Amino acid sequence: MATSSDAGDLWVRRFHPAPQALVRLLCLPHAGGSASYFYPVSQRLAPRVETLAVQYPGRQDRRNEPCLETVQDLADQIVEVLGPWQDKPLALFGHSLGATVAFEVALRMEARGTRPAALIASGRRAPSAPRDERVHLRNDEGLLEEIRRLDGTQSQLLEDDEIRRMVLPSIRADYKAAETYRYEPGPPLSTPLYALTGDADPKATTDEVRTWADHTTGRFEMTVYPGGHFYLNAHAPAVTEEIAAWLVPAATAGR
C-alpha cells in the first residue's frame, strides 16, 4: 500500500482508500477548484478505482501558501509527489485548467519512463488549440462575471463578501495559469487519451476538443455530453461510469 510523504500529503488527498483496486485515478481541479470537488467522484468509483485528488496551493487548508501561476510550475510540483502512488497503474483526470495540468504531468511521467494508464481531459480544448483569453486581467467584478457565465457550482458562494475575498486570489491565479499557457510542440504522448466535453461549452468547441487526438499515438476517444462548461455536474454518474469502463478493463488486462 502506498504511503505518502509530507509534501505528498499537501498535494494529494485520498478520500476513500481502496487497497483492492487495480488502478488509481489522480484528479486535477478546474480554475478555482479544490480537491474536495472530487469527493463524490471518489465515492462513486470506490472500490473499483482508488481516487486521488490534487489540492493546489492557495486554497482551503493551503490558503496561506502562495498560488502557482503557471501550468508548468503546477505540473513540476505534482509530478514530484507521485512516486508513492505509482506502485499501481495511475491514470490522470483533469477538468478545464486541470486537463492542461494533467497533460503536462503526463509528459513529465513519460519522460521519466512511466506512462500513465490514461489521460482523461474534460472541458478543455487541446493544448495545440489556444485562444487569446484575458479574464485574469479583469477587476474582481469582471472575474466574477465570468464565473457566473460558466455557471460554476461556486458562483452562489461568491456572493458572500468574506468568501469572495478569501477565494478570488486563487481563482485569479488559476485563470492566469490557464490563459498564459502555451503548448511547446514536441513528440506526442503514447498514453491512451479520452476527451470529455459539453456540447454547449463556451470555453471549448467540439472541434477544439477533438484536436486532443493529435497529442497521443495511443488510443483516443471523445464523448460529448449535453451541457456547458460544467456539464459533468449534471452527468456525474454517467461520467464516472464511463471512466470506470475505461480504466478497470485496462488495469485488469495489464495485471
CSV table of C-alpha atoms in Angstrom, one decimal:
chain,number,residue,atom,x,y,z
A,1,MET,CA,0.0,0.0,0.0
A,2,ALA,CA,1.3,3.4,-0.9
A,3,THR,CA,2.5,5.8,1.9
A,4,SER,CA,2.7,9.5,1.2
A,5,SER,CA,5.4,12.0,2.2
A,6,ASP,CA,4.8,15.2,4.0
A,7,ALA,CA,4.9,17.0,0.6
A,8,GLY,CA,2.6,14.4,-0.8
A,9,ASP,CA,0.1,15.0,2.0
A,10,LEU,CA,-0.1,18.6,1.0
A,11,TRP,CA,-0.8,17.9,-2.7
A,12,VAL,CA,-2.6,14.5,-2.8
A,13,ARG,CA,-5.8,13.6,-0.9
A,14,ARG,CA,-7.3,10.1,-0.7
A,15,PHE,CA,-10.9,10.2,0.5
A,16,HIS,CA,-11.8,6.6,0.1
A,17,PRO,CA,-8.9,4.2,0.4
A,18,ALA,CA,-9.4,1.2,-1.8
A,19,PRO,CA,-6.5,-1.2,-1.4
A,20,GLN,CA,-8.1,-3.8,-3.6
A,21,ALA,CA,-8.4,-1.5,-6.6
A,22,LEU,CA,-6.1,-2.4,-9.5
A,23,VAL,CA,-5.8,1.2,-10.7
A,24,ARG,CA,-5.7,4.7,-9.3
A,25,LEU,CA,-7.1,7.9,-10.7
A,26,LEU,CA,-5.4,11.3,-10.0
A,27,CYS,CA,-7.9,14.1,-10.4
A,28,LEU,CA,-6.8,17.7,-11.0
A,29,PRO,CA,-9.3,20.6,-10.4
A,30,HIS,CA,-10.5,23.4,-12.6
A,31,ALA,CA,-9.6,27.1,-12.1
A,32,GLY,CA,-10.7,28.0,-8.6
A,33,GLY,CA,-11.4,24.4,-7.7
A,34,SER,CA,-10.1,22.2,-4.9
A,35,ALA,CA,-9.6,18.6,-4.1
A,36,SER,CA,-12.9,18.3,-2.3
A,37,TYR,CA,-14.7,18.8,-5.7
A,38,PHE,CA,-13.8,15.2,-6.4
A,39,TYR,CA,-15.1,13.7,-3.2
A,40,PRO,CA,-18.3,12.4,-4.9
A,41,VAL,CA,-16.2,11.0,-7.8
A,42,SER,CA,-14.1,9.1,-5.3
A,43,GLN,CA,-17.2,7.8,-3.6
A,44,ARG,CA,-18.7,6.6,-6.8
A,45,LEU,CA,-15.6,4.9,-8.1
A,46,ALA,CA,-14.6,3.1,-4.9
A,47,PRO,CA,-13.7,0.3,-4.5
A,48,ARG,CA,-13.2,-0.4,-8.3
A,49,VAL,CA,-10.8,2.6,-8.7
A,50,GLU,CA,-8.9,4.4,-5.9
A,51,THR,CA,-9.3,8.1,-6.5
A,52,LEU,CA,-6.7,10.7,-5.5
A,53,ALA,CA,-7.4,14.4,-5.7
A,54,VAL,CA,-4.9,17.2,-6.0
A,55,GLN,CA,-5.0,20.2,-3.8
A,56,TYR,CA,-3.4,23.2,-5.4
A,57,PRO,CA,-1.7,25.7,-3.1
A,58,GLY,CA,-3.5,28.9,-2.1
A,59,ARG,CA,-7.0,27.5,-1.2
A,60,GLN,CA,-8.8,25.8,1.6
A,61,ASP,CA,-6.3,24.2,4.0
A,62,ARG,CA,-3.4,25.5,1.8
A,63,ARG,CA,-4.8,29.1,1.6
A,64,ASN,CA,-1.7,30.6,3.4
A,65,GLU,CA,0.6,29.2,0.7
A,66,PRO,CA,1.4,31.3,-2.4
A,67,CYS,CA,-0.5,30.3,-5.5
A,68,LEU,CA,1.3,29.0,-8.5
A,69,GLU,CA,0.6,31.0,-11.6
A,70,THR,CA,1.8,28.7,-14.4
A,71,VAL,CA,0.7,25.3,-15.6
A,72,GLN,CA,4.4,24.2,-15.8
A,73,ASP,CA,5.0,25.1,-12.2
A,74,LEU,CA,2.0,23.1,-11.1
A,75,ALA,CA,3.0,20.1,-13.2
A,76,ASP,CA,6.6,20.2,-11.9
A,77,GLN,CA,5.4,20.2,-8.3
A,78,ILE,CA,2.8,17.5,-8.8
A,79,VAL,CA,5.0,15.0,-10.6
A,80,GLU,CA,7.5,15.2,-7.7
A,81,VAL,CA,5.0,13.8,-5.2
A,82,LEU,CA,3.6,10.9,-7.4
A,83,GLY,CA,6.2,8.3,-6.6
A,84,PRO,CA,4.5,6.6,-3.7
A,85,TRP,CA,1.3,6.3,-5.8
A,86,GLN,CA,2.8,4.6,-8.8
A,87,ASP,CA,3.0,1.1,-7.3
A,88,LYS,CA,-0.2,0.6,-9.3
A,89,PRO,CA,-1.3,1.9,-12.7
A,90,LEU,CA,-2.0,5.6,-12.3
A,91,ALA,CA,-4.5,7.4,-14.6
A,92,LEU,CA,-4.9,11.2,-14.8
A,93,PHE,CA,-8.2,13.1,-14.9
A,94,GLY,CA,-8.4,16.9,-15.3
A,95,HIS,CA,-11.3,19.3,-15.8
A,96,SER,CA,-10.7,22.6,-17.6
A,97,LEU,CA,-7.4,24.0,-16.2
A,98,GLY,CA,-6.9,20.6,-14.6
A,99,ALA,CA,-6.9,18.9,-18.1
A,100,THR,CA,-4.0,21.1,-19.2
A,101,VAL,CA,-2.1,20.4,-16.0
A,102,ALA,CA,-2.8,16.7,-16.4
A,103,PHE,CA,-1.4,16.8,-19.9
A,104,GLU,CA,1.9,18.4,-18.7
A,105,VAL,CA,2.1,15.9,-15.8
A,106,ALA,CA,1.7,13.0,-18.4
A,107,LEU,CA,4.5,14.5,-20.5
A,108,ARG,CA,6.8,14.5,-17.4
A,109,MET,CA,5.8,11.0,-16.4
A,110,GLU,CA,6.5,9.6,-19.9
A,111,ALA,CA,9.9,11.5,-19.9
A,112,ARG,CA,10.7,9.7,-16.7
A,113,GLY,CA,9.8,6.3,-18.2
A,114,THR,CA,6.4,5.9,-16.5
A,115,ARG,CA,3.4,6.0,-18.8
A,116,PRO,CA,0.0,6.9,-17.2
A,117,ALA,CA,-2.7,4.3,-17.5
A,118,ALA,CA,-4.8,7.0,-19.3
A,119,LEU,CA,-5.2,10.8,-19.6
A,120,ILE,CA,-8.8,11.9,-19.4
A,121,ALA,CA,-9.2,15.5,-20.4
A,122,SER,CA,-12.6,17.2,-19.5
A,123,GLY,CA,-14.0,20.5,-20.6
A,124,ARG,CA,-10.8,21.8,-22.2
A,125,ARG,CA,-9.6,22.4,-25.7
A,126,ALA,CA,-6.4,20.6,-26.8
A,127,PRO,CA,-3.1,22.2,-25.9
A,128,SER,CA,-2.5,23.0,-29.6
A,129,ALA,CA,-5.8,24.9,-29.9
A,130,PRO,CA,-5.0,28.1,-27.9
A,131,ARG,CA,-7.3,31.2,-27.5
A,132,ASP,CA,-6.4,34.7,-26.6
A,133,GLU,CA,-8.2,35.0,-23.3
A,134,ARG,CA,-7.5,37.6,-20.6
A,135,VAL,CA,-10.1,37.1,-17.9
A,136,HIS,CA,-7.3,37.1,-15.3
A,137,LEU,CA,-6.6,40.7,-16.1
A,138,ARG,CA,-10.1,41.9,-15.3
A,139,ASN,CA,-11.1,43.5,-12.0
A,140,ASP,CA,-12.8,41.4,-9.3
A,141,GLU,CA,-16.3,42.0,-10.7
A,142,GLY,CA,-15.2,41.1,-14.2
A,143,LEU,CA,-13.8,37.8,-12.9
A,144,LEU,CA,-17.0,37.1,-11.0
A,145,GLU,CA,-19.0,37.8,-14.2
A,146,GLU,CA,-17.0,35.1,-16.0
A,147,ILE,CA,-17.6,32.6,-13.2
A,148,ARG,CA,-21.3,33.3,-13.3
A,149,ARG,CA,-21.4,32.9,-17.1
A,150,LEU,CA,-19.9,29.4,-16.8
A,151,ASP,CA,-22.4,28.5,-14.1
A,152,GLY,CA,-19.8,27.0,-11.8
A,153,THR,CA,-21.1,25.5,-8.6
A,154,GLN,CA,-19.3,28.1,-6.5
A,155,SER,CA,-20.9,31.2,-8.2
A,156,GLN,CA,-23.6,31.5,-5.5
A,157,LEU,CA,-21.0,31.1,-2.7
A,158,LEU,CA,-19.1,34.0,-4.2
A,159,GLU,CA,-21.9,36.4,-3.4
A,160,ASP,CA,-20.7,36.3,0.2
A,161,ASP,CA,-18.1,39.1,0.7
A,162,GLU,CA,-15.9,37.2,3.1
A,163,ILE,CA,-15.8,34.1,0.9
A,164,ARG,CA,-15.1,36.2,-2.1
A,165,ARG,CA,-12.1,37.9,-0.5
A,166,MET,CA,-10.8,34.6,0.5
A,167,VAL,CA,-11.0,32.7,-2.8
A,168,LEU,CA,-10.7,35.3,-5.6
A,169,PRO,CA,-6.8,35.4,-5.4
A,170,SER,CA,-6.6,31.6,-6.1
A,171,ILE,CA,-9.2,31.9,-8.9
A,172,ARG,CA,-7.3,34.7,-10.5
A,173,ALA,CA,-4.0,32.8,-10.3
A,174,ASP,CA,-5.6,29.7,-11.8
A,175,TYR,CA,-7.1,31.8,-14.7
A,176,LYS,CA,-3.7,33.3,-15.3
A,177,ALA,CA,-2.1,29.8,-15.4
A,178,ALA,CA,-4.8,28.6,-17.9
A,179,GLU,CA,-4.8,31.7,-20.1
A,180,THR,CA,-1.0,32.2,-20.3
A,181,TYR,CA,-0.2,28.5,-21.1
A,182,ARG,CA,1.3,27.9,-24.5
A,183,TYR,CA,2.0,24.4,-25.7
A,184,GLU,CA,5.5,23.8,-26.8
A,185,PRO,CA,5.4,21.4,-29.8
A,186,GLY,CA,7.1,18.1,-29.2
A,187,PRO,CA,6.6,14.3,-29.6
A,188,PRO,CA,3.0,13.2,-28.7
A,189,LEU,CA,2.2,11.0,-25.7
A,190,SER,CA,1.8,7.3,-26.1
A,191,THR,CA,-0.8,7.3,-23.2
A,192,PRO,CA,-4.4,6.4,-24.1
A,193,LEU,CA,-6.3,9.7,-24.2
A,194,TYR,CA,-10.0,10.2,-23.6
A,195,ALA,CA,-11.7,13.6,-24.1
A,196,LEU,CA,-15.0,14.6,-22.5
A,197,THR,CA,-16.9,17.8,-23.2
A,198,GLY,CA,-20.3,19.6,-23.1
A,199,ASP,CA,-21.9,20.3,-26.4
A,200,ALA,CA,-22.5,24.0,-25.4
A,201,ASP,CA,-19.2,24.7,-23.6
A,202,PRO,CA,-18.2,28.3,-24.4
A,203,LYS,CA,-14.6,27.5,-23.4
A,204,ALA,CA,-14.1,24.7,-25.8
A,205,THR,CA,-15.8,23.7,-29.1
A,206,THR,CA,-16.1,20.1,-30.0
A,207,ASP,CA,-13.6,20.7,-32.8
A,208,GLU,CA,-11.1,22.1,-30.3
A,209,VAL,CA,-11.6,19.2,-28.0
A,210,ARG,CA,-11.2,16.7,-30.9
A,211,THR,CA,-7.8,18.0,-31.5
A,212,TRP,CA,-6.6,16.2,-28.4
A,213,ALA,CA,-6.3,13.2,-30.8
A,214,ASP,CA,-3.1,14.9,-32.2
A,215,HIS,CA,-1.4,14.7,-28.8
A,216,THR,CA,-1.2,10.9,-28.5
A,217,THR,CA,-0.2,7.9,-30.6
A,218,GLY,CA,-2.3,5.8,-28.3
A,219,ARG,CA,-6.0,5.1,-28.3
A,220,PHE,CA,-8.2,8.2,-28.5
A,221,GLU,CA,-12.0,8.5,-27.8
A,222,MET,CA,-14.2,11.5,-27.3
A,223,THR,CA,-17.6,11.7,-25.6
A,224,VAL,CA,-19.9,14.7,-25.9
A,225,TYR,CA,-22.5,15.3,-23.2
A,226,PRO,CA,-25.4,17.8,-23.2
A,227,GLY,CA,-24.4,20.9,-21.3
A,228,GLY,CA,-21.9,23.7,-20.8
A,229,HIS,CA,-18.6,24.1,-19.2
A,230,PHE,CA,-19.7,22.2,-16.0
A,231,TYR,CA,-21.6,19.6,-17.9
A,232,LEU,CA,-20.2,16.9,-15.5
A,233,ASN,CA,-22.1,18.3,-12.5
A,234,ALA,CA,-25.4,17.2,-14.2
A,235,HIS,CA,-23.9,14.0,-15.6
A,236,ALA,CA,-21.7,12.8,-12.8
A,237,PRO,CA,-23.0,9.3,-12.6
A,238,ALA,CA,-22.6,8.7,-16.3
A,239,VAL,CA,-19.2,10.3,-16.4
A,240,THR,CA,-17.8,8.2,-13.5
A,241,GLU,CA,-19.2,5.0,-15.1
A,242,GLU,CA,-17.6,5.9,-18.3
A,243,ILE,CA,-14.3,6.4,-16.5
A,244,ALA,CA,-14.6,3.1,-14.7
A,245,ALA,CA,-15.4,1.4,-18.1
A,246,TRP,CA,-12.1,2.7,-19.5
A,247,LEU,CA,-9.9,2.1,-16.5
A,248,VAL,CA,-10.9,-1.2,-14.9
A,249,PRO,CA,-10.6,-3.4,-18.0
A,250,ALA,CA,-7.3,-1.8,-18.9
A,251,ALA,CA,-5.9,-2.4,-15.4
A,252,THR,CA,-7.2,-6.0,-15.5
A,253,ALA,CA,-5.5,-6.6,-18.8
A,254,GLY,CA,-2.2,-5.2,-17.6
A,255,ARG,CA,-2.3,-7.2,-14.3
